């Protein structure tokens, strides 16, 4: 016993953390600079488990950092650059104040600048690491590239973001990596698969900015600074992987910078001969289960291949009221040719009058002059085709037609979930079922829906038959148990057709029933619970479907009334 | 000096030149006593000799030279005098047309120098002295000799030492400009394969370490993300620009729930802040307050009386606590001992009985274990859920942004008519906060240093 008295807060978690202000003082930086450094280096505040211990007995909310992180920051060469910049600003202000213009010139010439290359390398040691974190970079890039040049951020940053995002889009086009598109009320969500990584990004609609006041632009600009560097390096690597020239060039010889951003022409390659590599999945003769998986994978691969080519051979023309960039990007990603009016943007490859145009994308109630040999469709068709992975029938998307809902491709329904009928239809189309001839008239559509329902009902009917038989048997048994003599009647016998598949099913069902009977009480309880949950789900789904039907009926009635 | 000498000479040859003695005369005539001065010192020459007449004369000579370009006495008579022949005949101006005359007039006006220039023009006829140094070269002879020598050596092919040293100096690479630091956001900056090549370390690692220039390896722990949330959270299917009816309704429901929750909290706050109705002043309470102390209340005395009795009772209670007798103490001790014995024996029997309860004990232990296990599970699940939650990183808590929703009548029929909802910038900013990358902050509020003083303007005051 005895010994020196242990002092409080000199060991344990109190020494592992450091408050923001102390960290700032340790690094000799101002708060904005400190914040910048932390963002660039990827060092984030940390919430300690025992705040009171860390905060030396006080419970005041504070921002804490791990001490080791801050120690790591001390070695960063950029810190000295920040200080240099601070001094530069001071000198410049002084020169301005004294109206020494030559000094101002000289200072501006020697403005200190720094690079983030080493930080990118340090934070993302491998290319895949960088690719995993590219979502944020893309979002910020696309966001900043749509900013107006109003002094909210540097014009140069906007230009750099624009350049990088255009490069990215061109890469996605060249590699045909786009998978999903979702037009939301916020912006357009895209998802691409690059080198096995699913990358999602959000692009704002054009001209949709009001600058919110509660966003710290400095912080956002710092993030963008890092992400532009990252995105540039990633772009370089991706271009290299496709044998494309970086910085990208349009493949026709006489072209200039703006044409790249038009997204209408293909890129120049390092190796001019384009060799189509048909990389087939390696097949390993293996056991049954693996084979099944392999088959599934192969099927998926095939589907992907077809998805990549859904617009191949089609020639689109984009009207001026349609968002050009997004559509051009999506169409080109799936192999279509695209053009627009010359006055909309440079890079248009053919005119409206071109006879070979197959689809013209229009977003207005009617068009004055229509060509016979092309479809006039609304832009949603393109996006829905991409999400459905097939070329959908164009009839639902004709001019002035009420569009079917644009479903989110990011929702994946589990078994037993409610699936909207539109999606069911698309799924049926994907399976290759043809639901009769599609026609534009509403009534036909209705009939189809009914047909569809009938199909569903057919499936149900079989179950009903079974139930009916069982009921009959039950009745007979009851009667027997009551001791009544059965009404005996001799009828000519029927040859019972034995359906082997059905027999098998029955056997399985019997086995299942037996297994349930043999369950322990505890397991039985759990099983009942699960089944109850499933049933509840089914009930909910049925409810939703019924609601939907009621809604649709009401709509139809309304329409009919309106027609009359 | 030479000029002066020449002038003296000229002065001597002049007929009107007075003898050298004359300057001493006026001093003699004015002063009664002549001051004696040693003339063997140069200082005194200057001080005590009157040179005014000489100066005057020289000034006159200079004046003559300036105005006429030489001494008048030396000039030829022809140049000084002329024969007066009366008025010369004037040329007649009427001969020329008025138009031509006007034109010439204008020309003349333009060509005539300004009066101010004429005034400022030097009127001296003495040419300005030549600056000899402008023509002469100091050390010309020496330089010429050196040049000749250099020429001779060059002809031989010998390079002078200075030049040789220059030639021997290491050539500066002029092609490499002083690296102008390129800004990080330069739109034309170039990128390279950063992951392909290992950065070459040029210097000695020991040197780098000692000078603090070595890059420190990043701890692997820093590459962990502070949250498991994805960078981009896709909006619910109801947020489509042309949504399916039910998903849209679901989203609306969700937004509605949020609003209801908010309203509830607001209401709660309002309830807590509400004034109690009993505390409100009524006429009755007002009246009572006004007559407070004026009307005497009778039951004051009655209240005082019982309080006295209470005091007496308390005093009595203190007096009662007396010392215990020895007998009593002994008795208590024995009772205590007995009680203890009873308890120990009971414990023993209980322990013996436990042998027969083994099964139930085991069951209870198992139960307890299960309980702890389930608790652990729950805790683990909670921890996992916590990872997706925004942490408390500063003064402010994270506040989830409002859901972006368009009501049924706000939905646009087509892409053209779509009005985007919400701001992506804000969405991104909130996403960073939600993923614990930055701490939530508030915009700094503007604080006024000095109080604002309102003064009624005079014009305004007149009206009111």
PDB file of C-alpha atoms in Angstrom, chain B residues 202-417:
ATOM      1  CA  UNK B 202      16.619  10.423 -54.297  1.00  0.00           C
ATOM      2  CA  UNK B 203      18.381  11.118 -51.066  1.00  0.00           C
ATOM      3  CA  UNK B 204      19.862   9.051 -48.320  1.00  0.00           C
ATOM      4  CA  UNK B 205      17.133   7.793 -45.981  1.00  0.00           C
ATOM      5  CA  UNK B 206      19.245   8.653 -42.978  1.00  0.00           C
ATOM      6  CA  UNK B 207      19.546  12.213 -44.195  1.00  0.00           C
ATOM      7  CA  UNK B 208      15.828  12.440 -44.843  1.00  0.00           C
ATOM      8  CA  UNK B 209      14.996  11.118 -41.433  1.00  0.00           C
ATOM      9  CA  UNK B 210      17.355  13.472 -39.664  1.00  0.00           C
ATOM     10  CA  UNK B 211      16.130  16.497 -41.526  1.00  0.00           C
ATOM     11  CA  UNK B 212      12.512  15.622 -40.988  1.00  0.00           C
ATOM     12  CA  UNK B 213      11.787  15.272 -44.667  1.00  0.00           C
ATOM     13  CA  UNK B 214      10.946  11.610 -44.635  1.00  0.00           C
ATOM     14  CA  UNK B 215       7.333  10.821 -45.324  1.00  0.00           C
ATOM     15  CA  UNK B 216       5.820   9.053 -42.379  1.00  0.00           C
ATOM     16  CA  UNK B 217       3.870   5.929 -43.060  1.00  0.00           C
ATOM     17  CA  UNK B 218       0.167   6.346 -42.610  1.00  0.00           C
ATOM     18  CA  UNK B 219      -1.253   4.179 -39.837  1.00  0.00           C
ATOM     19  CA  UNK B 220      -3.567   1.571 -41.282  1.00  0.00           C
ATOM     20  CA  UNK B 221      -6.216   2.447 -38.756  1.00  0.00           C
ATOM     21  CA  UNK B 222      -6.758   5.798 -40.409  1.00  0.00           C
ATOM     22  CA  UNK B 223      -8.025   4.155 -43.558  1.00  0.00           C
ATOM     23  CA  UNK B 224     -11.057   2.830 -41.757  1.00  0.00           C
ATOM     24  CA  UNK B 225     -14.157   4.780 -42.496  1.00  0.00           C
ATOM     25  CA  UNK B 226     -15.842   6.413 -39.529  1.00  0.00           C
ATOM     26  CA  UNK B 227     -19.249   5.194 -40.661  1.00  0.00           C
ATOM     27  CA  UNK B 228     -20.623   2.230 -42.533  1.00  0.00           C
ATOM     28  CA  UNK B 229     -23.075   4.342 -44.484  1.00  0.00           C
ATOM     29  CA  UNK B 230     -22.627   4.467 -48.250  1.00  0.00           C
ATOM     30  CA  UNK B 231     -21.413   7.680 -49.831  1.00  0.00           C
ATOM     31  CA  UNK B 232     -24.486   8.084 -51.977  1.00  0.00           C
ATOM     32  CA  UNK B 233     -27.811   7.139 -50.511  1.00  0.00           C
ATOM     33  CA  UNK B 234     -30.304   6.730 -53.274  1.00  0.00           C
ATOM     34  CA  UNK B 235     -33.635   8.385 -52.677  1.00  0.00           C
ATOM     35  CA  UNK B 236     -36.629   6.153 -52.023  1.00  0.00           C
ATOM     36  CA  UNK B 237     -38.554   4.962 -55.115  1.00  0.00           C
ATOM     37  CA  UNK B 238     -41.246   7.497 -54.289  1.00  0.00           C
ATOM     38  CA  UNK B 239     -38.759  10.221 -55.120  1.00  0.00           C
ATOM     39  CA  UNK B 240     -38.898   9.400 -58.807  1.00  0.00           C
ATOM     40  CA  UNK B 241     -39.889  12.265 -61.049  1.00  0.00           C
ATOM     41  CA  UNK B 242     -42.814  10.174 -62.248  1.00  0.00           C
ATOM     42  CA  UNK B 243     -43.360   7.835 -59.319  1.00  0.00           C
ATOM     43  CA  UNK B 244     -45.405   4.756 -58.895  1.00  0.00           C
ATOM     44  CA  UNK B 245     -48.506   5.690 -56.908  1.00  0.00           C
ATOM     45  CA  UNK B 246     -47.842   3.542 -53.870  1.00  0.00           C
ATOM     46  CA  UNK B 247     -44.181   4.249 -53.464  1.00  0.00           C
ATOM     47  CA  UNK B 248     -45.001   7.928 -53.692  1.00  0.00           C
ATOM     48  CA  UNK B 249     -47.629   7.529 -51.021  1.00  0.00           C
ATOM     49  CA  UNK B 250     -45.148   5.644 -48.859  1.00  0.00           C
ATOM     50  CA  UNK B 251     -42.641   8.456 -49.161  1.00  0.00           C
ATOM     51  CA  UNK B 252     -45.292  11.023 -48.355  1.00  0.00           C
ATOM     52  CA  UNK B 253     -46.277   8.977 -45.331  1.00  0.00           C
ATOM     53  CA  UNK B 254     -42.708   8.929 -44.162  1.00  0.00           C
ATOM     54  CA  UNK B 255     -42.360  12.670 -44.562  1.00  0.00           C
ATOM     55  CA  UNK B 256     -45.650  13.093 -42.768  1.00  0.00           C
ATOM     56  CA  UNK B 257     -44.412  11.035 -39.844  1.00  0.00           C
ATOM     57  CA  UNK B 258     -41.372  13.239 -39.540  1.00  0.00           C
ATOM     58  CA  UNK B 259     -43.533  16.326 -39.504  1.00  0.00           C
ATOM     59  CA  UNK B 260     -45.856  14.844 -36.922  1.00  0.00           C
ATOM     60  CA  UNK B 261     -42.926  14.015 -34.698  1.00  0.00           C
ATOM     61  CA  UNK B 262     -41.661  17.560 -35.001  1.00  0.00           C
ATOM     62  CA  UNK B 263     -45.042  18.975 -34.208  1.00  0.00           C
ATOM     63  CA  UNK B 264     -45.319  16.770 -31.164  1.00  0.00           C
ATOM     64  CA  UNK B 265     -42.083  18.058 -29.789  1.00  0.00           C
ATOM     65  CA  UNK B 266     -43.064  21.614 -30.439  1.00  0.00           C
ATOM     66  CA  UNK B 267     -46.366  21.091 -28.730  1.00  0.00           C
ATOM     67  CA  UNK B 268     -44.666  19.540 -25.781  1.00  0.00           C
ATOM     68  CA  UNK B 269     -42.393  22.493 -25.431  1.00  0.00           C
ATOM     69  CA  UNK B 270     -45.302  24.840 -25.679  1.00  0.00           C
ATOM     70  CA  UNK B 271     -47.148  22.923 -23.022  1.00  0.00           C
ATOM     71  CA  UNK B 272     -44.221  23.132 -20.711  1.00  0.00           C
ATOM     72  CA  UNK B 273     -43.858  26.813 -21.301  1.00  0.00           C
ATOM     73  CA  UNK B 274     -47.550  27.547 -20.848  1.00  0.00           C
ATOM     74  CA  UNK B 275     -48.601  29.700 -17.890  1.00  0.00           C
ATOM     75  CA  UNK B 276     -50.479  28.048 -15.113  1.00  0.00           C
ATOM     76  CA  UNK B 277     -53.962  29.507 -14.953  1.00  0.00           C
ATOM     77  CA  UNK B 278     -53.883  29.620 -11.188  1.00  0.00           C
ATOM     78  CA  UNK B 279     -50.928  31.948 -11.314  1.00  0.00           C
ATOM     79  CA  UNK B 280     -52.803  34.494 -13.300  1.00  0.00           C
ATOM     80  CA  UNK B 281     -53.889  37.623 -11.494  1.00  0.00           C
ATOM     81  CA  UNK B 282     -57.628  37.927 -10.999  1.00  0.00           C
ATOM     82  CA  UNK B 283     -59.654  40.689  -9.477  1.00  0.00           C
ATOM     83  CA  UNK B 284     -59.823  38.836  -6.218  1.00  0.00           C
ATOM     84  CA  UNK B 285     -56.094  38.384  -5.909  1.00  0.00           C
ATOM     85  CA  UNK B 286     -55.528  41.958  -6.889  1.00  0.00           C
ATOM     86  CA  UNK B 287     -57.858  43.151  -4.185  1.00  0.00           C
ATOM     87  CA  UNK B 288     -56.233  40.915  -1.639  1.00  0.00           C
ATOM     88  CA  UNK B 289     -52.871  42.273  -2.527  1.00  0.00           C
ATOM     89  CA  UNK B 290     -54.081  45.807  -2.136  1.00  0.00           C
ATOM     90  CA  UNK B 291     -55.567  45.282   1.295  1.00  0.00           C
ATOM     91  CA  UNK B 292     -52.668  43.123   2.459  1.00  0.00           C
ATOM     92  CA  UNK B 293     -51.796  44.150   6.014  1.00  0.00           C
ATOM     93  CA  UNK B 294     -54.649  46.594   6.300  1.00  0.00           C
ATOM     94  CA  UNK B 295     -57.199  44.098   7.525  1.00  0.00           C
ATOM     95  CA  UNK B 296     -56.082  42.347  10.706  1.00  0.00           C
ATOM     96  CA  UNK B 297     -56.591  38.653  10.880  1.00  0.00           C
ATOM     97  CA  UNK B 298     -57.837  37.149  14.108  1.00  0.00           C
ATOM     98  CA  UNK B 299     -56.353  33.698  14.011  1.00  0.00           C
ATOM     99  CA  UNK B 300     -52.769  34.896  14.425  1.00  0.00           C
ATOM    100  CA  UNK B 301     -52.846  34.424  18.184  1.00  0.00           C
ATOM    101  CA  UNK B 302     -54.331  31.003  17.916  1.00  0.00           C
ATOM    102  CA  UNK B 303     -51.533  29.875  15.689  1.00  0.00           C
ATOM    103  CA  UNK B 304     -48.846  31.153  18.002  1.00  0.00           C
ATOM    104  CA  UNK B 305     -50.110  29.322  21.070  1.00  0.00           C
ATOM    105  CA  UNK B 306     -49.726  25.697  19.873  1.00  0.00           C
ATOM    106  CA  UNK B 307     -46.228  26.370  18.603  1.00  0.00           C
ATOM    107  CA  UNK B 308     -45.123  27.069  22.170  1.00  0.00           C
ATOM    108  CA  UNK B 309     -46.491  23.750  23.321  1.00  0.00           C
ATOM    109  CA  UNK B 310     -44.549  21.955  20.571  1.00  0.00           C
ATOM    110  CA  UNK B 311     -41.302  23.398  21.791  1.00  0.00           C
ATOM    111  CA  UNK B 312     -41.910  22.137  25.301  1.00  0.00           C
ATOM    112  CA  UNK B 313     -42.575  18.631  24.055  1.00  0.00           C
ATOM    113  CA  UNK B 314     -39.303  18.533  22.101  1.00  0.00           C
ATOM    114  CA  UNK B 315     -37.364  19.540  25.194  1.00  0.00           C
ATOM    115  CA  UNK B 316     -38.965  16.751  27.194  1.00  0.00           C
ATOM    116  CA  UNK B 317     -37.972  14.157  24.538  1.00  0.00           C
ATOM    117  CA  UNK B 318     -34.323  15.131  24.858  1.00  0.00           C
ATOM    118  CA  UNK B 319     -34.480  14.738  28.632  1.00  0.00           C
ATOM    119  CA  UNK B 320     -35.936  11.216  28.415  1.00  0.00           C
ATOM    120  CA  UNK B 321     -32.838   9.674  26.710  1.00  0.00           C
ATOM    121  CA  UNK B 322     -31.034   8.443  29.764  1.00  0.00           C
ATOM    122  CA  UNK B 323     -28.138   6.094  30.383  1.00  0.00           C
ATOM    123  CA  UNK B 324     -28.883   2.354  30.193  1.00  0.00           C
ATOM    124  CA  UNK B 325     -28.398   0.254  33.268  1.00  0.00           C
ATOM    125  CA  UNK B 326     -25.729  -2.478  33.363  1.00  0.00           C
ATOM    126  CA  UNK B 327     -28.321  -5.166  33.418  1.00  0.00           C
ATOM    127  CA  UNK B 328     -29.897  -3.871  30.318  1.00  0.00           C
ATOM    128  CA  UNK B 329     -26.584  -3.781  28.491  1.00  0.00           C
ATOM    129  CA  UNK B 330     -25.793  -7.364  29.393  1.00  0.00           C
ATOM    130  CA  UNK B 331     -29.174  -8.482  28.274  1.00  0.00           C
ATOM    131  CA  UNK B 332     -28.817  -6.818  24.919  1.00  0.00           C
ATOM    132  CA  UNK B 333     -25.413  -8.371  24.406  1.00  0.00           C
ATOM    133  CA  UNK B 334     -26.743 -11.847  25.066  1.00  0.00           C
ATOM    134  CA  UNK B 335     -29.609 -11.310  22.695  1.00  0.00           C
ATOM    135  CA  UNK B 336     -27.272 -10.203  19.990  1.00  0.00           C
ATOM    136  CA  UNK B 337     -25.054 -13.242  20.473  1.00  0.00           C
ATOM    137  CA  UNK B 338     -28.035 -15.522  20.337  1.00  0.00           C
ATOM    138  CA  UNK B 339     -29.270 -13.949  17.155  1.00  0.00           C
ATOM    139  CA  UNK B 340     -25.915 -14.404  15.509  1.00  0.00           C
ATOM    140  CA  UNK B 341     -25.760 -18.038  16.431  1.00  0.00           C
ATOM    141  CA  UNK B 342     -29.172 -18.585  15.055  1.00  0.00           C
ATOM    142  CA  UNK B 343     -28.225 -17.045  11.775  1.00  0.00           C
ATOM    143  CA  UNK B 344     -25.042 -19.082  11.380  1.00  0.00           C
ATOM    144  CA  UNK B 345     -26.790 -22.326  12.093  1.00  0.00           C
ATOM    145  CA  UNK B 346     -29.432 -21.432   9.603  1.00  0.00           C
ATOM    146  CA  UNK B 347     -26.875 -20.629   6.970  1.00  0.00           C
ATOM    147  CA  UNK B 348     -25.220 -23.942   7.533  1.00  0.00           C
ATOM    148  CA  UNK B 349     -28.405 -25.851   7.104  1.00  0.00           C
ATOM    149  CA  UNK B 350     -29.173 -23.912   4.020  1.00  0.00           C
ATOM    150  CA  UNK B 351     -25.840 -24.809   2.563  1.00  0.00           C
ATOM    151  CA  UNK B 352     -26.478 -28.441   3.318  1.00  0.00           C
ATOM    152  CA  UNK B 353     -29.829 -28.222   1.699  1.00  0.00           C
ATOM    153  CA  UNK B 354     -28.275 -26.806  -1.436  1.00  0.00           C
ATOM    154  CA  UNK B 355     -26.799 -30.190  -2.111  1.00  0.00           C
ATOM    155  CA  UNK B 356     -30.251 -31.388  -2.878  1.00  0.00           C
ATOM    156  CA  UNK B 357     -31.008 -28.352  -4.965  1.00  0.00           C
ATOM    157  CA  UNK B 358     -28.186 -28.974  -7.369  1.00  0.00           C
ATOM    158  CA  UNK B 359     -30.449 -29.372 -10.336  1.00  0.00           C
ATOM    159  CA  UNK B 360     -32.323 -26.182  -9.813  1.00  0.00           C
ATOM    160  CA  UNK B 361     -29.064 -24.348  -9.216  1.00  0.00           C
ATOM    161  CA  UNK B 362     -27.702 -25.635 -12.432  1.00  0.00           C
ATOM    162  CA  UNK B 363     -30.836 -24.547 -14.187  1.00  0.00           C
ATOM    163  CA  UNK B 364     -30.619 -21.101 -12.721  1.00  0.00           C
ATOM    164  CA  UNK B 365     -26.994 -20.815 -13.735  1.00  0.00           C
ATOM    165  CA  UNK B 366     -27.895 -21.822 -17.219  1.00  0.00           C
ATOM    166  CA  UNK B 367     -30.639 -19.306 -17.235  1.00  0.00           C
ATOM    167  CA  UNK B 368     -28.294 -16.611 -16.138  1.00  0.00           C
ATOM    168  CA  UNK B 369     -25.798 -17.524 -18.807  1.00  0.00           C
ATOM    169  CA  UNK B 370     -28.449 -17.375 -21.434  1.00  0.00           C
ATOM    170  CA  UNK B 371     -29.514 -14.034 -20.184  1.00  0.00           C
ATOM    171  CA  UNK B 372     -26.008 -12.652 -20.396  1.00  0.00           C
ATOM    172  CA  UNK B 373     -25.597 -14.115 -23.836  1.00  0.00           C
ATOM    173  CA  UNK B 374     -28.754 -12.514 -25.103  1.00  0.00           C
ATOM    174  CA  UNK B 375     -27.701  -9.262 -23.508  1.00  0.00           C
ATOM    175  CA  UNK B 376     -24.355  -9.493 -25.225  1.00  0.00           C
ATOM    176  CA  UNK B 377     -26.090 -10.109 -28.509  1.00  0.00           C
ATOM    177  CA  UNK B 378     -28.294  -7.143 -27.997  1.00  0.00           C
ATOM    178  CA  UNK B 379     -25.372  -5.002 -27.111  1.00  0.00           C
ATOM    179  CA  UNK B 380     -23.529  -6.134 -30.204  1.00  0.00           C
ATOM    180  CA  UNK B 381     -26.523  -5.393 -32.384  1.00  0.00           C
ATOM    181  CA  UNK B 382     -26.795  -1.996 -30.784  1.00  0.00           C
ATOM    182  CA  UNK B 383     -23.140  -1.338 -31.451  1.00  0.00           C
ATOM    183  CA  UNK B 384     -23.553  -2.323 -35.069  1.00  0.00           C
ATOM    184  CA  UNK B 385     -26.505  -0.001 -35.367  1.00  0.00           C
ATOM    185  CA  UNK B 386     -24.452   2.724 -33.730  1.00  0.00           C
ATOM    186  CA  UNK B 387     -21.891   2.492 -36.488  1.00  0.00           C
ATOM    187  CA  UNK B 388     -24.432   3.736 -38.962  1.00  0.00           C
ATOM    188  CA  UNK B 389     -25.534   6.537 -36.681  1.00  0.00           C
ATOM    189  CA  UNK B 390     -24.045   9.991 -36.710  1.00  0.00           C
ATOM    190  CA  UNK B 391     -21.935  10.543 -33.623  1.00  0.00           C
ATOM    191  CA  UNK B 392     -21.898  13.498 -31.344  1.00  0.00           C
ATOM    192  CA  UNK B 393     -18.778  15.264 -32.551  1.00  0.00           C
ATOM    193  CA  UNK B 394     -19.185  18.759 -31.237  1.00  0.00           C
ATOM    194  CA  UNK B 395     -21.434  21.235 -29.631  1.00  0.00           C
ATOM    195  CA  UNK B 396     -24.277  20.548 -32.018  1.00  0.00           C
ATOM    196  CA  UNK B 397     -26.082  17.343 -32.745  1.00  0.00           C
ATOM    197  CA  UNK B 398     -26.526  16.147 -36.259  1.00  0.00           C
ATOM    198  CA  UNK B 399     -29.862  17.227 -37.614  1.00  0.00           C
ATOM    199  CA  UNK B 400     -31.233  15.149 -40.416  1.00  0.00           C
ATOM    200  CA  UNK B 401     -32.190  17.192 -43.460  1.00  0.00           C
ATOM    201  CA  UNK B 402     -35.815  17.443 -44.476  1.00  0.00           C
ATOM    202  CA  UNK B 403     -36.995  14.703 -46.781  1.00  0.00           C
ATOM    203  CA  UNK B 404     -37.244  15.817 -50.357  1.00  0.00           C
ATOM    204  CA  UNK B 405     -40.826  15.270 -51.345  1.00  0.00           C
ATOM    205  CA  UNK B 406     -43.111  16.567 -54.006  1.00  0.00           C
ATOM    206  CA  UNK B 407     -46.808  16.514 -53.291  1.00  0.00           C
ATOM    207  CA  UNK B 408     -49.128  14.835 -55.748  1.00  0.00           C
ATOM    208  CA  UNK B 409     -50.147  18.096 -57.337  1.00  0.00           C
ATOM    209  CA  UNK B 410     -46.554  19.268 -57.574  1.00  0.00           C
ATOM    210  CA  UNK B 411     -45.458  16.292 -59.619  1.00  0.00           C
ATOM    211  CA  UNK B 412     -44.565  17.184 -63.154  1.00  0.00           C
ATOM    212  CA  UNK B 413     -46.078  15.242 -65.990  1.00  0.00           C
ATOM    213  CA  UNK B 414     -42.939  15.235 -68.052  1.00  0.00           C
ATOM    214  CA  UNK B 415     -39.226  15.686 -67.702  1.00  0.00           C
ATOM    215  CA  UNK B 416     -39.441  19.120 -69.263  1.00  0.00           C
ATOM    216  CA  UNK B 417     -41.774  20.449 -66.592  1.00  0.00           C
TER     217      UNK B 417
END
